[in-house]
PDB file of C-alpha atoms in Angstrom:
ATOM      1  CA  UNK A   1     -12.290 -32.542  56.046  1.00 64.00           C
ATOM      2  CA  UNK A   2     -10.175 -29.413  55.421  1.00 87.00           C
ATOM      3  CA  UNK A   3     -11.270 -27.494  58.495  1.00 94.00           C
ATOM      4  CA  UNK A   4      -9.461 -24.365  59.603  1.00 96.00           C
ATOM      5  CA  UNK A   5     -10.206 -22.665  62.891  1.00 96.00           C
ATOM      6  CA  UNK A   6      -9.346 -19.204  64.149  1.00 97.00           C
ATOM      7  CA  UNK A   7      -9.288 -17.799  67.614  1.00 97.00           C
ATOM      8  CA  UNK A   8     -10.587 -15.455  68.812  1.00 97.00           C
ATOM      9  CA  UNK A   9     -13.555 -14.836  66.515  1.00 97.00           C
ATOM     10  CA  UNK A  10     -13.705 -11.243  67.638  1.00 97.00           C
ATOM     11  CA  UNK A  11     -11.600  -8.990  69.842  1.00 97.00           C
ATOM     12  CA  UNK A  12     -11.824  -5.437  71.099  1.00 97.00           C
ATOM     13  CA  UNK A  13      -8.680  -3.802  72.390  1.00 96.00           C
ATOM     14  CA  UNK A  14      -7.332  -0.421  73.354  1.00 96.00           C
ATOM     15  CA  UNK A  15      -5.046   1.538  71.092  1.00 97.00           C
ATOM     16  CA  UNK A  16      -1.405   0.682  71.695  1.00 97.00           C
ATOM     17  CA  UNK A  17      -1.950  -2.888  72.833  1.00 97.00           C
ATOM     18  CA  UNK A  18      -0.969  -6.038  70.946  1.00 97.00           C
ATOM     19  CA  UNK A  19      -3.364  -8.713  69.799  1.00 97.00           C
ATOM     20  CA  UNK A  20      -2.548 -12.300  68.851  1.00 97.00           C
ATOM     21  CA  UNK A  21      -4.739 -14.289  66.468  1.00 98.00           C
ATOM     22  CA  UNK A  22      -4.350 -18.050  66.107  1.00 97.00           C
ATOM     23  CA  UNK A  23      -5.060 -20.089  62.993  1.00 96.00           C
ATOM     24  CA  UNK A  24      -5.188 -23.873  63.165  1.00 96.00           C
ATOM     25  CA  UNK A  25      -5.687 -26.585  60.562  1.00 94.00           C
ATOM     26  CA  UNK A  26      -7.688 -29.275  62.325  1.00 94.00           C
ATOM     27  CA  UNK A  27      -7.545 -32.239  59.983  1.00 91.00           C
ATOM     28  CA  UNK A  28      -4.658 -31.674  57.603  1.00 90.00           C
ATOM     29  CA  UNK A  29      -1.093 -30.470  57.619  1.00 91.00           C
ATOM     30  CA  UNK A  30      -0.918 -26.845  56.553  1.00 90.00           C
ATOM     31  CA  UNK A  31       2.413 -26.531  54.805  1.00 90.00           C
ATOM     32  CA  UNK A  32       1.479 -23.012  53.753  1.00 93.00           C
ATOM     33  CA  UNK A  33      -0.727 -20.517  55.544  1.00 95.00           C
ATOM     34  CA  UNK A  34      -1.931 -17.161  54.331  1.00 95.00           C
ATOM     35  CA  UNK A  35      -3.142 -14.111  56.206  1.00 97.00           C
ATOM     36  CA  UNK A  36      -5.670 -11.767  54.648  1.00 97.00           C
ATOM     37  CA  UNK A  37      -7.354  -8.569  55.726  1.00 96.00           C
ATOM     38  CA  UNK A  38     -10.729  -7.447  54.506  1.00 95.00           C
ATOM     39  CA  UNK A  39     -12.345  -4.050  55.020  1.00 92.00           C
ATOM     40  CA  UNK A  40     -16.138  -3.675  54.723  1.00 88.00           C
ATOM     41  CA  UNK A  41     -17.446  -4.151  51.190  1.00 84.00           C
ATOM     42  CA  UNK A  42     -13.925  -4.665  49.851  1.00 87.00           C
ATOM     43  CA  UNK A  43     -12.164  -7.721  48.533  1.00 86.00           C
ATOM     44  CA  UNK A  44      -9.582  -9.799  50.320  1.00 91.00           C
ATOM     45  CA  UNK A  45      -6.137  -8.296  50.654  1.00 92.00           C
ATOM     46  CA  UNK A  46      -3.289 -10.764  51.066  1.00 94.00           C
ATOM     47  CA  UNK A  47      -0.972  -9.640  53.842  1.00 96.00           C
ATOM     48  CA  UNK A  48       1.575 -12.426  53.971  1.00 95.00           C
ATOM     49  CA  UNK A  49       2.362 -16.020  53.119  1.00 93.00           C
ATOM     50  CA  UNK A  50       4.077 -18.320  55.556  1.00 92.00           C
ATOM     51  CA  UNK A  51       5.586 -21.748  55.144  1.00 89.00           C
ATOM     52  CA  UNK A  52       6.068 -23.958  58.162  1.00 85.00           C
ATOM     53  CA  UNK A  53       9.421 -23.332  59.759  1.00 83.00           C
ATOM     54  CA  UNK A  54      10.281 -20.369  57.531  1.00 85.00           C
ATOM     55  CA  UNK A  55       9.961 -16.632  57.796  1.00 88.00           C
ATOM     56  CA  UNK A  56       6.805 -15.175  56.349  1.00 92.00           C
ATOM     57  CA  UNK A  57       6.808 -13.387  53.013  1.00 93.00           C
ATOM     58  CA  UNK A  58       4.980 -10.093  53.297  1.00 95.00           C
ATOM     59  CA  UNK A  59       3.134  -8.315  50.523  1.00 94.00           C
ATOM     60  CA  UNK A  60       4.257  -4.881  49.462  1.00 94.00           C
ATOM     61  CA  UNK A  61       3.051  -2.215  51.863  1.00 94.00           C
ATOM     62  CA  UNK A  62       2.511  -4.573  54.806  1.00 95.00           C
ATOM     63  CA  UNK A  63       4.766  -3.754  57.762  1.00 94.00           C
ATOM     64  CA  UNK A  64       6.419  -6.938  58.978  1.00 93.00           C
ATOM     65  CA  UNK A  65       7.331  -5.380  62.326  1.00 95.00           C
ATOM     66  CA  UNK A  66       3.718  -4.468  62.951  1.00 96.00           C
ATOM     67  CA  UNK A  67       2.146  -7.719  61.780  1.00 97.00           C
ATOM     68  CA  UNK A  68       4.238 -10.520  63.238  1.00 96.00           C
ATOM     69  CA  UNK A  69       3.581 -13.927  61.767  1.00 95.00           C
ATOM     70  CA  UNK A  70       4.777 -17.212  63.188  1.00 91.00           C
ATOM     71  CA  UNK A  71       4.220 -20.590  61.558  1.00 90.00           C
ATOM     72  CA  UNK A  72       6.006 -22.865  63.972  1.00 83.00           C
ATOM     73  CA  UNK A  73       4.129 -26.077  63.261  1.00 90.00           C
ATOM     74  CA  UNK A  74       2.176 -27.735  60.471  1.00 90.00           C
ATOM     75  CA  UNK A  75      -1.102 -26.998  62.210  1.00 93.00           C
ATOM     76  CA  UNK A  76      -0.644 -23.565  63.760  1.00 94.00           C
ATOM     77  CA  UNK A  77       0.124 -20.067  62.565  1.00 94.00           C
ATOM     78  CA  UNK A  78      -0.234 -16.881  64.580  1.00 95.00           C
ATOM     79  CA  UNK A  79      -0.614 -13.253  63.586  1.00 97.00           C
ATOM     80  CA  UNK A  80       0.245 -10.636  66.183  1.00 97.00           C
ATOM     81  CA  UNK A  81      -0.867  -7.081  65.558  1.00 97.00           C
ATOM     82  CA  UNK A  82       1.557  -4.995  67.581  1.00 97.00           C
ATOM     83  CA  UNK A  83       0.745  -1.555  68.956  1.00 96.00           C
ATOM     84  CA  UNK A  84      -2.680  -1.678  67.375  1.00 97.00           C
ATOM     85  CA  UNK A  85      -4.362   1.537  66.255  1.00 96.00           C
ATOM     86  CA  UNK A  86      -7.951   2.217  65.167  1.00 96.00           C
ATOM     87  CA  UNK A  87      -6.957   1.995  61.496  1.00 95.00           C
ATOM     88  CA  UNK A  88      -5.974  -1.645  62.111  1.00 96.00           C
ATOM     89  CA  UNK A  89      -9.595  -2.461  62.834  1.00 97.00           C
ATOM     90  CA  UNK A  90     -10.579  -4.989  60.213  1.00 96.00           C
ATOM     91  CA  UNK A  91     -11.626  -8.577  59.492  1.00 97.00           C
ATOM     92  CA  UNK A  92      -8.535 -10.797  59.562  1.00 98.00           C
ATOM     93  CA  UNK A  93      -8.825 -14.168  57.847  1.00 98.00           C
ATOM     94  CA  UNK A  94      -6.319 -16.976  57.564  1.00 97.00           C
ATOM     95  CA  UNK A  95      -6.265 -19.737  55.007  1.00 96.00           C
ATOM     96  CA  UNK A  96      -4.239 -22.894  54.685  1.00 94.00           C
ATOM     97  CA  UNK A  97      -3.175 -25.330  52.038  1.00 92.00           C
ATOM     98  CA  UNK A  98      -1.499 -28.701  52.114  1.00 89.00           C
ATOM     99  CA  UNK A  99       1.254 -29.558  49.642  1.00 83.00           C
ATOM    100  CA  UNK A 100       0.808 -30.686  46.845  1.00 85.00           C
ATOM    101  CA  UNK A 101      -2.790 -29.452  46.649  1.00 85.00           C
ATOM    102  CA  UNK A 102      -3.661 -25.994  45.369  1.00 84.00           C
ATOM    103  CA  UNK A 103      -6.915 -25.443  47.233  1.00 90.00           C
ATOM    104  CA  UNK A 104      -6.885 -22.966  50.101  1.00 92.00           C
ATOM    105  CA  UNK A 105      -9.327 -23.379  52.958  1.00 94.00           C
ATOM    106  CA  UNK A 106     -10.278 -20.380  55.008  1.00 96.00           C
ATOM    107  CA  UNK A 107     -10.743 -19.979  58.717  1.00 97.00           C
ATOM    108  CA  UNK A 108     -13.882 -18.242  59.984  1.00 97.00           C
ATOM    109  CA  UNK A 109     -12.054 -14.941  60.490  1.00 97.00           C
ATOM    110  CA  UNK A 110     -11.322 -12.643  63.408  1.00 98.00           C
ATOM    111  CA  UNK A 111     -12.985  -9.282  63.687  1.00 97.00           C
ATOM    112  CA  UNK A 112     -10.622  -6.804  65.361  1.00 97.00           C
ATOM    113  CA  UNK A 113     -11.830  -3.509  66.748  1.00 97.00           C
ATOM    114  CA  UNK A 114      -9.265  -1.110  68.145  1.00 97.00           C
ATOM    115  CA  UNK A 115     -10.660   1.656  70.317  1.00 96.00           C
TER     116      UNK A 115
ATOM    117  CA  UNK B   1      -5.567  -4.219  33.752  1.00 72.00           C
ATOM    118  CA  UNK B   2      -6.468  -6.140  36.882  1.00 79.00           C
ATOM    119  CA  UNK B   3      -5.093  -9.648  37.190  1.00 90.00           C
ATOM    120  CA  UNK B   4      -8.535 -11.093  37.885  1.00 94.00           C
ATOM    121  CA  UNK B   5     -11.683  -9.256  36.840  1.00 94.00           C
ATOM    122  CA  UNK B   6     -15.270  -9.874  37.761  1.00 94.00           C
ATOM    123  CA  UNK B   7     -18.442  -7.868  37.285  1.00 86.00           C
ATOM    124  CA  UNK B   8     -19.221  -6.439  40.697  1.00 80.00           C
ATOM    125  CA  UNK B   9     -22.943  -6.741  40.126  1.00 82.00           C
ATOM    126  CA  UNK B  10     -25.251  -6.854  41.811  1.00 92.00           C
ATOM    127  CA  UNK B  11     -26.625  -9.735  39.802  1.00 96.00           C
ATOM    128  CA  UNK B  12     -30.237 -10.462  40.565  1.00 97.00           C
ATOM    129  CA  UNK B  13     -32.029 -13.637  39.447  1.00 97.00           C
ATOM    130  CA  UNK B  14     -35.379 -15.169  40.380  1.00 97.00           C
ATOM    131  CA  UNK B  15     -35.534 -18.331  42.420  1.00 97.00           C
ATOM    132  CA  UNK B  16     -35.161 -21.402  40.233  1.00 97.00           C
ATOM    133  CA  UNK B  17     -33.277 -19.599  37.470  1.00 97.00           C
ATOM    134  CA  UNK B  18     -29.692 -20.134  36.361  1.00 97.00           C
ATOM    135  CA  UNK B  19     -27.172 -17.640  37.718  1.00 97.00           C
ATOM    136  CA  UNK B  20     -24.114 -17.079  35.553  1.00 97.00           C
ATOM    137  CA  UNK B  21     -20.993 -15.572  37.070  1.00 97.00           C
ATOM    138  CA  UNK B  22     -18.024 -14.610  34.933  1.00 96.00           C
ATOM    139  CA  UNK B  23     -14.347 -14.016  35.496  1.00 96.00           C
ATOM    140  CA  UNK B  24     -11.404 -13.135  33.267  1.00 97.00           C
ATOM    141  CA  UNK B  25      -7.723 -13.287  34.117  1.00 96.00           C
ATOM    142  CA  UNK B  26      -4.635 -11.746  32.617  1.00 94.00           C
ATOM    143  CA  UNK B  27      -1.858 -14.287  33.272  1.00 92.00           C
ATOM    144  CA  UNK B  28      -1.989 -16.777  30.412  1.00 91.00           C
ATOM    145  CA  UNK B  29       0.222 -19.150  32.404  1.00 89.00           C
ATOM    146  CA  UNK B  30      -2.354 -19.582  35.177  1.00 91.00           C
ATOM    147  CA  UNK B  31      -3.219 -23.208  35.812  1.00 89.00           C
ATOM    148  CA  UNK B  32      -5.663 -23.403  38.711  1.00 94.00           C
ATOM    149  CA  UNK B  33      -8.969 -21.613  39.157  1.00 96.00           C
ATOM    150  CA  UNK B  34     -11.271 -21.446  42.140  1.00 96.00           C
ATOM    151  CA  UNK B  35     -14.705 -20.170  43.037  1.00 97.00           C
ATOM    152  CA  UNK B  36     -15.416 -19.122  46.608  1.00 97.00           C
ATOM    153  CA  UNK B  37     -18.696 -18.033  48.146  1.00 97.00           C
ATOM    154  CA  UNK B  38     -18.706 -15.399  50.861  1.00 96.00           C
ATOM    155  CA  UNK B  39     -21.759 -14.561  52.894  1.00 96.00           C
ATOM    156  CA  UNK B  40     -21.895 -11.110  54.426  1.00 93.00           C
ATOM    157  CA  UNK B  41     -19.752 -10.950  57.547  1.00 93.00           C
ATOM    158  CA  UNK B  42     -18.329 -14.434  57.008  1.00 95.00           C
ATOM    159  CA  UNK B  43     -15.121 -15.812  55.517  1.00 96.00           C
ATOM    160  CA  UNK B  44     -14.912 -17.325  52.011  1.00 96.00           C
ATOM    161  CA  UNK B  45     -15.947 -20.914  51.446  1.00 96.00           C
ATOM    162  CA  UNK B  46     -14.498 -22.988  48.586  1.00 95.00           C
ATOM    163  CA  UNK B  47     -17.251 -24.284  46.316  1.00 95.00           C
ATOM    164  CA  UNK B  48     -15.476 -25.331  43.096  1.00 94.00           C
ATOM    165  CA  UNK B  49     -12.072 -25.606  41.539  1.00 95.00           C
ATOM    166  CA  UNK B  50     -11.142 -26.379  37.947  1.00 96.00           C
ATOM    167  CA  UNK B  51      -7.809 -27.024  36.273  1.00 94.00           C
ATOM    168  CA  UNK B  52      -8.670 -28.259  32.757  1.00 94.00           C
ATOM    169  CA  UNK B  53     -10.506 -26.686  29.865  1.00 96.00           C
ATOM    170  CA  UNK B  54     -14.166 -27.552  29.697  1.00 96.00           C
ATOM    171  CA  UNK B  55     -16.895 -28.026  32.250  1.00 96.00           C
ATOM    172  CA  UNK B  56     -16.837 -29.445  35.743  1.00 97.00           C
ATOM    173  CA  UNK B  57     -20.091 -30.176  37.505  1.00 97.00           C
ATOM    174  CA  UNK B  58     -20.785 -30.565  41.212  1.00 95.00           C
ATOM    175  CA  UNK B  59     -24.438 -30.714  42.151  1.00 96.00           C
ATOM    176  CA  UNK B  60     -26.111 -27.465  41.114  1.00 97.00           C
ATOM    177  CA  UNK B  61     -22.767 -25.840  40.323  1.00 98.00           C
ATOM    178  CA  UNK B  62     -20.865 -25.989  37.036  1.00 98.00           C
ATOM    179  CA  UNK B  63     -17.487 -24.370  36.516  1.00 98.00           C
ATOM    180  CA  UNK B  64     -16.392 -23.660  32.965  1.00 97.00           C
ATOM    181  CA  UNK B  65     -12.838 -22.901  31.903  1.00 97.00           C
ATOM    182  CA  UNK B  66     -11.555 -21.603  28.579  1.00 96.00           C
ATOM    183  CA  UNK B  67      -7.824 -21.005  28.806  1.00 95.00           C
ATOM    184  CA  UNK B  68      -7.574 -19.708  25.232  1.00 95.00           C
ATOM    185  CA  UNK B  69     -10.002 -16.917  26.108  1.00 95.00           C
ATOM    186  CA  UNK B  70      -8.651 -16.613  29.674  1.00 96.00           C
ATOM    187  CA  UNK B  71     -12.166 -16.958  30.961  1.00 96.00           C
ATOM    188  CA  UNK B  72     -13.711 -18.937  33.787  1.00 97.00           C
ATOM    189  CA  UNK B  73     -17.344 -18.986  34.789  1.00 97.00           C
ATOM    190  CA  UNK B  74     -19.632 -20.456  37.406  1.00 98.00           C
ATOM    191  CA  UNK B  75     -23.200 -21.511  36.683  1.00 98.00           C
ATOM    192  CA  UNK B  76     -25.648 -22.079  39.502  1.00 98.00           C
ATOM    193  CA  UNK B  77     -28.730 -24.028  38.436  1.00 98.00           C
ATOM    194  CA  UNK B  78     -32.044 -23.880  40.275  1.00 98.00           C
ATOM    195  CA  UNK B  79     -30.858 -20.842  42.219  1.00 98.00           C
ATOM    196  CA  UNK B  80     -32.083 -20.603  45.797  1.00 97.00           C
ATOM    197  CA  UNK B  81     -32.357 -17.566  48.096  1.00 97.00           C
ATOM    198  CA  UNK B  82     -29.645 -19.219  50.201  1.00 97.00           C
ATOM    199  CA  UNK B  83     -27.276 -18.810  47.237  1.00 97.00           C
ATOM    200  CA  UNK B  84     -27.405 -15.038  47.751  1.00 97.00           C
ATOM    201  CA  UNK B  85     -23.814 -14.091  48.529  1.00 97.00           C
ATOM    202  CA  UNK B  86     -20.686 -12.618  47.005  1.00 96.00           C
ATOM    203  CA  UNK B  87     -18.872 -15.007  44.685  1.00 97.00           C
ATOM    204  CA  UNK B  88     -15.105 -14.653  44.459  1.00 96.00           C
ATOM    205  CA  UNK B  89     -13.073 -15.901  41.525  1.00 96.00           C
ATOM    206  CA  UNK B  90      -9.492 -16.804  42.417  1.00 95.00           C
ATOM    207  CA  UNK B  91      -6.586 -17.716  40.186  1.00 95.00           C
ATOM    208  CA  UNK B  92      -3.351 -19.366  41.210  1.00 92.00           C
ATOM    209  CA  UNK B  93      -0.725 -17.234  39.560  1.00 77.00           C
ATOM    210  CA  UNK B  94       2.798 -17.324  41.019  1.00 69.00           C
ATOM    211  CA  UNK B  95       3.971 -19.606  43.781  1.00 76.00           C
ATOM    212  CA  UNK B  96       1.220 -20.776  46.075  1.00 80.00           C
ATOM    213  CA  UNK B  97      -0.719 -17.550  46.390  1.00 86.00           C
ATOM    214  CA  UNK B  98      -4.161 -16.939  44.953  1.00 90.00           C
ATOM    215  CA  UNK B  99      -5.181 -13.710  43.276  1.00 91.00           C
ATOM    216  CA  UNK B 100      -8.815 -12.835  43.965  1.00 92.00           C
ATOM    217  CA  UNK B 101     -11.262 -10.828  41.933  1.00 93.00           C
ATOM    218  CA  UNK B 102     -13.348  -8.145  43.568  1.00 92.00           C
ATOM    219  CA  UNK B 103     -16.319 -10.499  43.705  1.00 94.00           C
ATOM    220  CA  UNK B 104     -19.801 -10.534  42.201  1.00 96.00           C
ATOM    221  CA  UNK B 105     -22.741  -9.968  44.509  1.00 95.00           C
ATOM    222  CA  UNK B 106     -25.595 -12.348  43.697  1.00 97.00           C
ATOM    223  CA  UNK B 107     -29.145 -11.914  44.938  1.00 97.00           C
ATOM    224  CA  UNK B 108     -31.712 -14.666  44.373  1.00 97.00           C
ATOM    225  CA  UNK B 109     -35.227 -13.336  44.743  1.00 96.00           C
ATOM    226  CA  UNK B 110     -37.931 -15.650  46.140  1.00 94.00           C
TER     227      UNK B 110
END
């Protein structure tokens, strides 16, 4: 149980384009989903927290207009990187938890490369 | 002071030995503690969680929590080369978010 999927697993795009990443909980209802970014040899950086049906809460320094998060259902959240630039190249990972449990389960991650 | 601190390592142990990974946290009100394993290039995988003081065992893994000392550890018995990874300590602080340590890189030598 507690399986989270992400799609795509990797993507290469041109600078200025937008990229959408999907995160799905396959066997539980994800009342809360989290989006992280991780640069090589660095720890996870939380970007935002989203609750189903509510607007996402972004961490300080994360541009909400650049990283659009939608959590429209209990099994799906999306992260859209708008007008991507090479500095947005990173490993993006989602995680999900089901109320009332505290454990977060991670998706396999999406590796984004912006040329 | 960082909210969650771990020794970055690398920690190197021989195969079959016990690997001991340590973590301290600053928020005395923290209630939930997690250990994740992350292989290079992969996402974190939950291996243990602990909420109460004392030890919690799951197979070769034992999590230990001491809230008075604000200390949580993970012991890996009979370490295997496949245990070589970065181990992340995470603490549930405010709301539903987790605060992660920087991780300890473990290498188990055959």
